[in-house]
mmCIF file of C-alpha atoms in Angstrom:
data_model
loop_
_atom_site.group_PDB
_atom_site.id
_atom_site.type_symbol
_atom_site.label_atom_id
_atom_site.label_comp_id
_atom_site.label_asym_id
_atom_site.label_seq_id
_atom_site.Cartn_x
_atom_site.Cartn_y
_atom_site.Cartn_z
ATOM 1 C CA UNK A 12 -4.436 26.227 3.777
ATOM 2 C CA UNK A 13 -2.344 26.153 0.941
ATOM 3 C CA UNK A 14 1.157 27.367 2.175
ATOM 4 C CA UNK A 15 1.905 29.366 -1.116
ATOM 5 C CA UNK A 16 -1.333 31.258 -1.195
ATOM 6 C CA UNK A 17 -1.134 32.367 2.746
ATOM 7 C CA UNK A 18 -0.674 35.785 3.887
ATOM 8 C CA UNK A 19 1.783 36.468 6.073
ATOM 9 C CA UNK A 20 -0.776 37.163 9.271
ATOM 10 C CA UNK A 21 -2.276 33.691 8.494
ATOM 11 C CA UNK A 22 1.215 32.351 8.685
ATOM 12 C CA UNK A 23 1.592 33.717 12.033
ATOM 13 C CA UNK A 24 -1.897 32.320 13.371
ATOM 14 C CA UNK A 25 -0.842 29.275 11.880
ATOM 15 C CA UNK A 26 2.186 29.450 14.482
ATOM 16 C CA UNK A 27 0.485 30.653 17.176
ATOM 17 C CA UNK A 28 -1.504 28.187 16.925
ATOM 18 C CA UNK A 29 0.801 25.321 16.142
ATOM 19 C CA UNK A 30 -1.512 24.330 13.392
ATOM 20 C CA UNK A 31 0.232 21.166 11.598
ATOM 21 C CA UNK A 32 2.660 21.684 8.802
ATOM 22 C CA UNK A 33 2.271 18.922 5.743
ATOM 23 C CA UNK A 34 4.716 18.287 2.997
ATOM 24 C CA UNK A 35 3.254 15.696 0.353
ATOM 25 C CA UNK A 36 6.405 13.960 -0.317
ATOM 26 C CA UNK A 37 6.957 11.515 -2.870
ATOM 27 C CA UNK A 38 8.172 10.434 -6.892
ATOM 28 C CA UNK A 39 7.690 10.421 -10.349
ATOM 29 C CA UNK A 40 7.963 6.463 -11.239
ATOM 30 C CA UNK A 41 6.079 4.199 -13.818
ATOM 31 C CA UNK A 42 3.021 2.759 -12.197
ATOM 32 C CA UNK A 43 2.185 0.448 -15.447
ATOM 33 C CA UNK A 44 0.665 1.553 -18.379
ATOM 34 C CA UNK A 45 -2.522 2.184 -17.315
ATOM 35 C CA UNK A 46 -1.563 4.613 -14.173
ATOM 36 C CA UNK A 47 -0.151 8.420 -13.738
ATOM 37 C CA UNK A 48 3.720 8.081 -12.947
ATOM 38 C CA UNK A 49 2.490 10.599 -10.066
ATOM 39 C CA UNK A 50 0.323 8.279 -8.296
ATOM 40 C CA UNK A 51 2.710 7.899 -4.918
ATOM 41 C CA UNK A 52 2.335 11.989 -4.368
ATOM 42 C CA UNK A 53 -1.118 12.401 -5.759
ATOM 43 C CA UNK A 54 -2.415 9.897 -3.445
ATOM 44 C CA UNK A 55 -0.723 12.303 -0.623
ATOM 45 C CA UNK A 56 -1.774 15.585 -1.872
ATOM 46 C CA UNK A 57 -5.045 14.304 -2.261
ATOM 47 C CA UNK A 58 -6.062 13.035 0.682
ATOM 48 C CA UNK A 59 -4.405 15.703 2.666
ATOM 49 C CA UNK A 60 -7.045 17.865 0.337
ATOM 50 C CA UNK A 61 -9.354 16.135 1.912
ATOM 51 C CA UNK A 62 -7.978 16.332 5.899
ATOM 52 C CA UNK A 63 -8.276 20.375 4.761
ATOM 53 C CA UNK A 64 -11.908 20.294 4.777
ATOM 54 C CA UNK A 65 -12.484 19.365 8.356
ATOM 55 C CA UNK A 66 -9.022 20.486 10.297
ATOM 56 C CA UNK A 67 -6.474 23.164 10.023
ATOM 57 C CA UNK A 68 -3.464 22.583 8.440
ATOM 58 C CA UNK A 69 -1.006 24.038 6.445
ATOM 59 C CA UNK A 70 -0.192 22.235 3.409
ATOM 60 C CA UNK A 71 2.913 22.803 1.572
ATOM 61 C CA UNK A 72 3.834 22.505 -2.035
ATOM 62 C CA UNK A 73 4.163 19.414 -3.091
ATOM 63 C CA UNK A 74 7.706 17.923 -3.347
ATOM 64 C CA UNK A 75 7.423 15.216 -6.470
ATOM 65 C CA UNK A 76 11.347 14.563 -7.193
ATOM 66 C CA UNK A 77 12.142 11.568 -4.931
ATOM 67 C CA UNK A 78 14.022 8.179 -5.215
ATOM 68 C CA UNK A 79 12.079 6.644 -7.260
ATOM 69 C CA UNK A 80 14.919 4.258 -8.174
ATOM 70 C CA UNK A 81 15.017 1.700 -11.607
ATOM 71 C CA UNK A 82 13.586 -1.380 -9.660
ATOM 72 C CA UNK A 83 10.464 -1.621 -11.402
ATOM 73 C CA UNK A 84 11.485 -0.051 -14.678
ATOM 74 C CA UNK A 85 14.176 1.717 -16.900
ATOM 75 C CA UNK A 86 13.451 5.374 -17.323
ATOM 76 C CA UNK A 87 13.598 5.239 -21.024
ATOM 77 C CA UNK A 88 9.955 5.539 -22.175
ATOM 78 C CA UNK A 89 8.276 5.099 -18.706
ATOM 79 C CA UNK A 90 8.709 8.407 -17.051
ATOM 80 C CA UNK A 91 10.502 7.377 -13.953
ATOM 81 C CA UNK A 92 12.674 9.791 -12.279
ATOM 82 C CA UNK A 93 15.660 9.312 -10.207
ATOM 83 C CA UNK A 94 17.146 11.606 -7.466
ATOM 84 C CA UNK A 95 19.653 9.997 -5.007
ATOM 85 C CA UNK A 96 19.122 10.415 -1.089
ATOM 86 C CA UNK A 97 22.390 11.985 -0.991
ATOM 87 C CA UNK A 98 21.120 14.990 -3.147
ATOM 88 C CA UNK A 99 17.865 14.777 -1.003
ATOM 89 C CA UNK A 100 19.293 15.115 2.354
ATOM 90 C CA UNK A 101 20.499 18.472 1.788
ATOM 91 C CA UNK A 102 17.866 19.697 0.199
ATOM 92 C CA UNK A 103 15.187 18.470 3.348
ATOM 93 C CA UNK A 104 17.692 20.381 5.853
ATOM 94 C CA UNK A 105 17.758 23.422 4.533
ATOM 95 C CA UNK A 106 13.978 22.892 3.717
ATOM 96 C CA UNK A 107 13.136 21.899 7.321
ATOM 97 C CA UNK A 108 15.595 24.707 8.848
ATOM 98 C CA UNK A 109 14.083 27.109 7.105
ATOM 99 C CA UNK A 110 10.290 25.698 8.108
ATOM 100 C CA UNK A 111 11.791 26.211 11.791
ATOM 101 C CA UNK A 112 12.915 29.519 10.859
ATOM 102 C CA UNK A 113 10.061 30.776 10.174
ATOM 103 C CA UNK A 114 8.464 29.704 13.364
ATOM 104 C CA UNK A 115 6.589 26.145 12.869
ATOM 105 C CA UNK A 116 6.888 23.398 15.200
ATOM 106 C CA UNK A 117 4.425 20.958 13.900
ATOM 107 C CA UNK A 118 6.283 19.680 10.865
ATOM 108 C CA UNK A 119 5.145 16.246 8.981
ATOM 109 C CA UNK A 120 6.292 14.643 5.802
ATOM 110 C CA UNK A 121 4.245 12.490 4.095
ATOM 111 C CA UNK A 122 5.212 9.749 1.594
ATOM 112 C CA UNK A 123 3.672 7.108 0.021
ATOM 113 C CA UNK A 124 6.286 5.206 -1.794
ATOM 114 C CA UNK A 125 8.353 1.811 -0.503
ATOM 115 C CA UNK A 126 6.474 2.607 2.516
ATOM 116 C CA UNK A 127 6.269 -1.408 3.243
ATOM 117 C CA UNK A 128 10.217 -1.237 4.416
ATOM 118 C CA UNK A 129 9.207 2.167 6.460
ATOM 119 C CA UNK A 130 10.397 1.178 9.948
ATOM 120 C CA UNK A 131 13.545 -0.028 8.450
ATOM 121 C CA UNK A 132 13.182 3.175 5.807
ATOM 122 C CA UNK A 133 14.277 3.502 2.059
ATOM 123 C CA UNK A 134 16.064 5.775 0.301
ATOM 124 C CA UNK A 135 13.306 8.821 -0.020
ATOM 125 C CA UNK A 136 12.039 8.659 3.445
ATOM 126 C CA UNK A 137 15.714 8.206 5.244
ATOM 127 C CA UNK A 138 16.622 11.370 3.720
ATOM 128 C CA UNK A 139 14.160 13.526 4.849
ATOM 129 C CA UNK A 140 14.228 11.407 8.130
ATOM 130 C CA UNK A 141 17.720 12.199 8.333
ATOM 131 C CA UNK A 142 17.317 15.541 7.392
ATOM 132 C CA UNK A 143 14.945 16.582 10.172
ATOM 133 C CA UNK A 144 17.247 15.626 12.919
ATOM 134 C CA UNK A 145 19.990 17.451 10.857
ATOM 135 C CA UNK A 146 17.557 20.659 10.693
ATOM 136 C CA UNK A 147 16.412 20.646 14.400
ATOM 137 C CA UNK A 148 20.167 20.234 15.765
ATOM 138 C CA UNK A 149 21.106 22.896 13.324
ATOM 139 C CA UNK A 150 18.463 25.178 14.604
ATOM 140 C CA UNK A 151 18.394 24.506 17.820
ATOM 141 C CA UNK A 152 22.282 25.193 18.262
ATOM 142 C CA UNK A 153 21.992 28.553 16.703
ATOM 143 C CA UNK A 154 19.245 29.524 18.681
ATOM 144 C CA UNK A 155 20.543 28.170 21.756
ATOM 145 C CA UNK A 156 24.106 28.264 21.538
ATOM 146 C CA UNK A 157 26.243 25.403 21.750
ATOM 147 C CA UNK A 158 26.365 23.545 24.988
ATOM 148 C CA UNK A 159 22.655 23.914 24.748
ATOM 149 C CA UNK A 160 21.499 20.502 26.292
ATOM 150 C CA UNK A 161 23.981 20.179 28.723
ATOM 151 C CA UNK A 162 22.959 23.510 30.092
ATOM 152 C CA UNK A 163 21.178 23.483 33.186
ATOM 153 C CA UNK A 164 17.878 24.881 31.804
ATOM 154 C CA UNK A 165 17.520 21.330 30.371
ATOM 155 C CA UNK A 166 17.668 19.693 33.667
ATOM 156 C CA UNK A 167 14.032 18.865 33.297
ATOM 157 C CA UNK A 168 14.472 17.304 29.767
ATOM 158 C CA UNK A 169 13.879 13.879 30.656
ATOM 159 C CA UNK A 170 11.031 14.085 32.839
ATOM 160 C CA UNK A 171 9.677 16.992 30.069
ATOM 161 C CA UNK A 172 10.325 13.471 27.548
ATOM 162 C CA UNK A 173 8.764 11.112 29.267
ATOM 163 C CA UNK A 174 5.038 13.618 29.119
ATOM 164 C CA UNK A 175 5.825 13.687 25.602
ATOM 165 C CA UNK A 176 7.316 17.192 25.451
ATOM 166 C CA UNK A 177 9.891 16.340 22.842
ATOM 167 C CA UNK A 178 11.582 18.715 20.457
ATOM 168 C CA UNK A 179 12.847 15.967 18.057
ATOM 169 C CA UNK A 180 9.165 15.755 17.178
ATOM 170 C CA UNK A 181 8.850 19.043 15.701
ATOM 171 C CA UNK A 182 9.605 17.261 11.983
ATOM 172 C CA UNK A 183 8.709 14.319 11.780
ATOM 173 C CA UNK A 184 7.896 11.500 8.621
ATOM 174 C CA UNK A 185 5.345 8.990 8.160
ATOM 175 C CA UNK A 186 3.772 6.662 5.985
ATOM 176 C CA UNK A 187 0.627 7.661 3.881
ATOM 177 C CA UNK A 188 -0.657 3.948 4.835
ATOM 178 C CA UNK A 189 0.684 3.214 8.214
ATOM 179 C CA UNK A 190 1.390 -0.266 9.365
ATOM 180 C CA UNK A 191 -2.138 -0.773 10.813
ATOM 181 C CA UNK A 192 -3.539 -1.253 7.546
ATOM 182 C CA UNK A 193 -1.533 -4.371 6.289
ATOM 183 C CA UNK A 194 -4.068 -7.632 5.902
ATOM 184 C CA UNK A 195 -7.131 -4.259 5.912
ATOM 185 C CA UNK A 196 -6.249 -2.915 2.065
ATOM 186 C CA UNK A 197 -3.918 -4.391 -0.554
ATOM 187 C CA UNK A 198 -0.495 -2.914 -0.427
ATOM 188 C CA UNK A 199 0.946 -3.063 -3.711
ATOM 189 C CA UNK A 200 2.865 -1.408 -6.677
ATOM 190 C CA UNK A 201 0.190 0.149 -9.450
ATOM 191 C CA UNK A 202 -2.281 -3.261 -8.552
ATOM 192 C CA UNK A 203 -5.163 -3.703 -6.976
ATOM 193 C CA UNK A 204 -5.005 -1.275 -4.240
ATOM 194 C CA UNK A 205 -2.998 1.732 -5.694
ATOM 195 C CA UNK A 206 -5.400 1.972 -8.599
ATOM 196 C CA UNK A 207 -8.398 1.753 -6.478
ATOM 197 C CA UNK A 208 -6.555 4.688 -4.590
ATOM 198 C CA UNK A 209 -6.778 6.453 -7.788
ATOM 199 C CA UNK A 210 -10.005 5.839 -9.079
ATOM 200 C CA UNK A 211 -11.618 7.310 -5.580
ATOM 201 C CA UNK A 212 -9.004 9.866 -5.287
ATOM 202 C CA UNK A 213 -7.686 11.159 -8.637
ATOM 203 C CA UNK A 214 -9.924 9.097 -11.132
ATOM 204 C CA UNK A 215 -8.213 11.021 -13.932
ATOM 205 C CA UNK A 216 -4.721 9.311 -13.318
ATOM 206 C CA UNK A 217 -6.452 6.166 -14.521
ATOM 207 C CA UNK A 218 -7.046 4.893 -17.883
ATOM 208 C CA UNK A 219 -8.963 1.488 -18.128
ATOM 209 C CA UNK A 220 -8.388 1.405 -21.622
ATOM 210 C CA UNK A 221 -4.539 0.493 -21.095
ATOM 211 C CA UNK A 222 -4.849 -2.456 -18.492
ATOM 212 C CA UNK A 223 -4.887 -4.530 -21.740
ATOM 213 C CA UNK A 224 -1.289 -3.533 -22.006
ATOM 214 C CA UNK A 225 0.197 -4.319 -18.713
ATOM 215 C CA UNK A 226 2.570 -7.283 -19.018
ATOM 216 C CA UNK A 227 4.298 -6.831 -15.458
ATOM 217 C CA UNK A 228 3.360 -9.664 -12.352
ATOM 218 C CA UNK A 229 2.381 -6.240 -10.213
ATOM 219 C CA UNK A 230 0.352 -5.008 -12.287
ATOM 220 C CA UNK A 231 -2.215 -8.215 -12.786
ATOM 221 C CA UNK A 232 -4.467 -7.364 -10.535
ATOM 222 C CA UNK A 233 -5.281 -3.950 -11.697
ATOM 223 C CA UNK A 234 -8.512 -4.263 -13.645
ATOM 224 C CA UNK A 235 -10.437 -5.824 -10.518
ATOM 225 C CA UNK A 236 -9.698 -2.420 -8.495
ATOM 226 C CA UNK A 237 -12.908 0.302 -8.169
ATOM 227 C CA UNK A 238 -13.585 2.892 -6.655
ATOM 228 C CA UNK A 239 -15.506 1.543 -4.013
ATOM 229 C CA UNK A 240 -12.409 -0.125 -2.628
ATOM 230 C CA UNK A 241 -10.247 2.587 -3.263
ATOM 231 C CA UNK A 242 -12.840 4.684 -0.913
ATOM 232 C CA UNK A 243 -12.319 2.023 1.967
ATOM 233 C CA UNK A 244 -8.537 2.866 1.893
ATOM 234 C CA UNK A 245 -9.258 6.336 1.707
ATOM 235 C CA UNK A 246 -11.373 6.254 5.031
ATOM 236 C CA UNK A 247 -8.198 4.410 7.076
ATOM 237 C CA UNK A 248 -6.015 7.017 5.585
ATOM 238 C CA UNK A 249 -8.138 10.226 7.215
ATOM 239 C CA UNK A 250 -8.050 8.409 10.227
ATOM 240 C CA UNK A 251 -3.894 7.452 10.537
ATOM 241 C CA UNK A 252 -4.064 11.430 9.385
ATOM 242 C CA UNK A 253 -6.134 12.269 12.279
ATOM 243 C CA UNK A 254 -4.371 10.628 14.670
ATOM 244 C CA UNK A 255 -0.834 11.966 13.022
ATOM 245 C CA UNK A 256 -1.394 15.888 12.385
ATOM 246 C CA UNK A 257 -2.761 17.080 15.403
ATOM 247 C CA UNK A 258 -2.136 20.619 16.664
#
């Protein structure tokens, strides 16, 4: 369900029934000029559309304003836009505090951009990695008091861990494409596989007419991609979001 059209009994099943919690996280950032400068979120919101149709899950709205950096471009004339992960990281707290707030325990970011560096992270995703352990100690001190974890009602937390009862997984970040899927689709930057994402996802964020234009190395491959590819990546996406957003 979409989080900004629920009513505030669905909210609380949602709770109850620890239903998942999705952000689509991601960045406005040129993509060449024959691609949406949305493409990293729409490929998110998209296919979390489609997770909607077969599981519940509360999807939230979408957050587009990421570090999208100047590597690939200058912002003048290509629509890229740059917020620092030192103005993120505040923001994700208090989002995520509030998220825990309001009850939810199944929190999950979602990002598809510079997701190739993930395990070592970049600057959008270390924010709101950052920013969920920031949240959850927040929260959990006010609701606990301080001194919680040394309190002897935690006595049990590390054999509670090791079954995988874990409240540092209540947010949590990942990768649109996770690892798995390097050597099975093309990773790239508005090539090959990113426009194939597009033209089975969001076919409107693509316009053929302007791969005529595209001078950049990264974007040379994007007139072989289709839509028939771009389903294939589609179809290992559902299932890393199976396996991710369970309740």
């Amino acid at each position: 369900m979409r989080y900004e059209l629920m009513l505030p009994h669905q909210i609380r099943k949602a709770i109850a029934q620890n239903w998942p919690v999705a952000l689509p996280l991601g960045v406005l950032e040129y993509h060449g000029e024959h691609m949406a400068v949305g493409m990293d979120t729409l490929a998110v919101i998209k296919t979390l559309e489609l997770f909607e149709k077969e599981s519940d899950v509360v999807i939230l709205p979408p957050f587009y304003y990421g570090a999208a950096s100047y590597a690939v471009a200058p912002p003048e004339g290509s629509g890229s836009v740059q917020v620092g992960g030192n103005q993120l990281a505040p923001f994700g707290e208090a989002l995520f505090y509030s998220l825990l707030r309001i009850g939810f325990r199944n929190i999950h970011a979602i990002i598809h951009h510079q997701t190739e560096n993930f395990a070592a992270g970049m600057p959008t995703d270390l924010a709101f990695k950052t920013a969920g352990r920031q949240a959850i100690f927040r929260f959990l001190e006010k609701q606990r008091g301080e001194g919680w974890w040394g309190s002897e009602t935690m006595a049990d937390y590390y054999a509670g861990h090791a079954e995988g009862e874990n409240f540092f997984n209540w947010v949590q970040v990942h990768p649109l494409m996770p690892a798995a899927m390097n050597g099975k689709y093309p990773f790239d930057h508005a090539g090959i596989g990113e426009t194939s994402l597009m033209l089975a996802l969001c076919p409107e964020a693509v316009d053929a007419a302007h791969f005529a234009d595209n001078k950049s190395w990264y974007t040379a491959t994007a007139a072989e991609a289709s839509a028939a590819l771009g389903q294939k990546g589609v179809a290992m996406i559902m299932d890393h979001l199976r396996a991710i957003l369970k309740a």
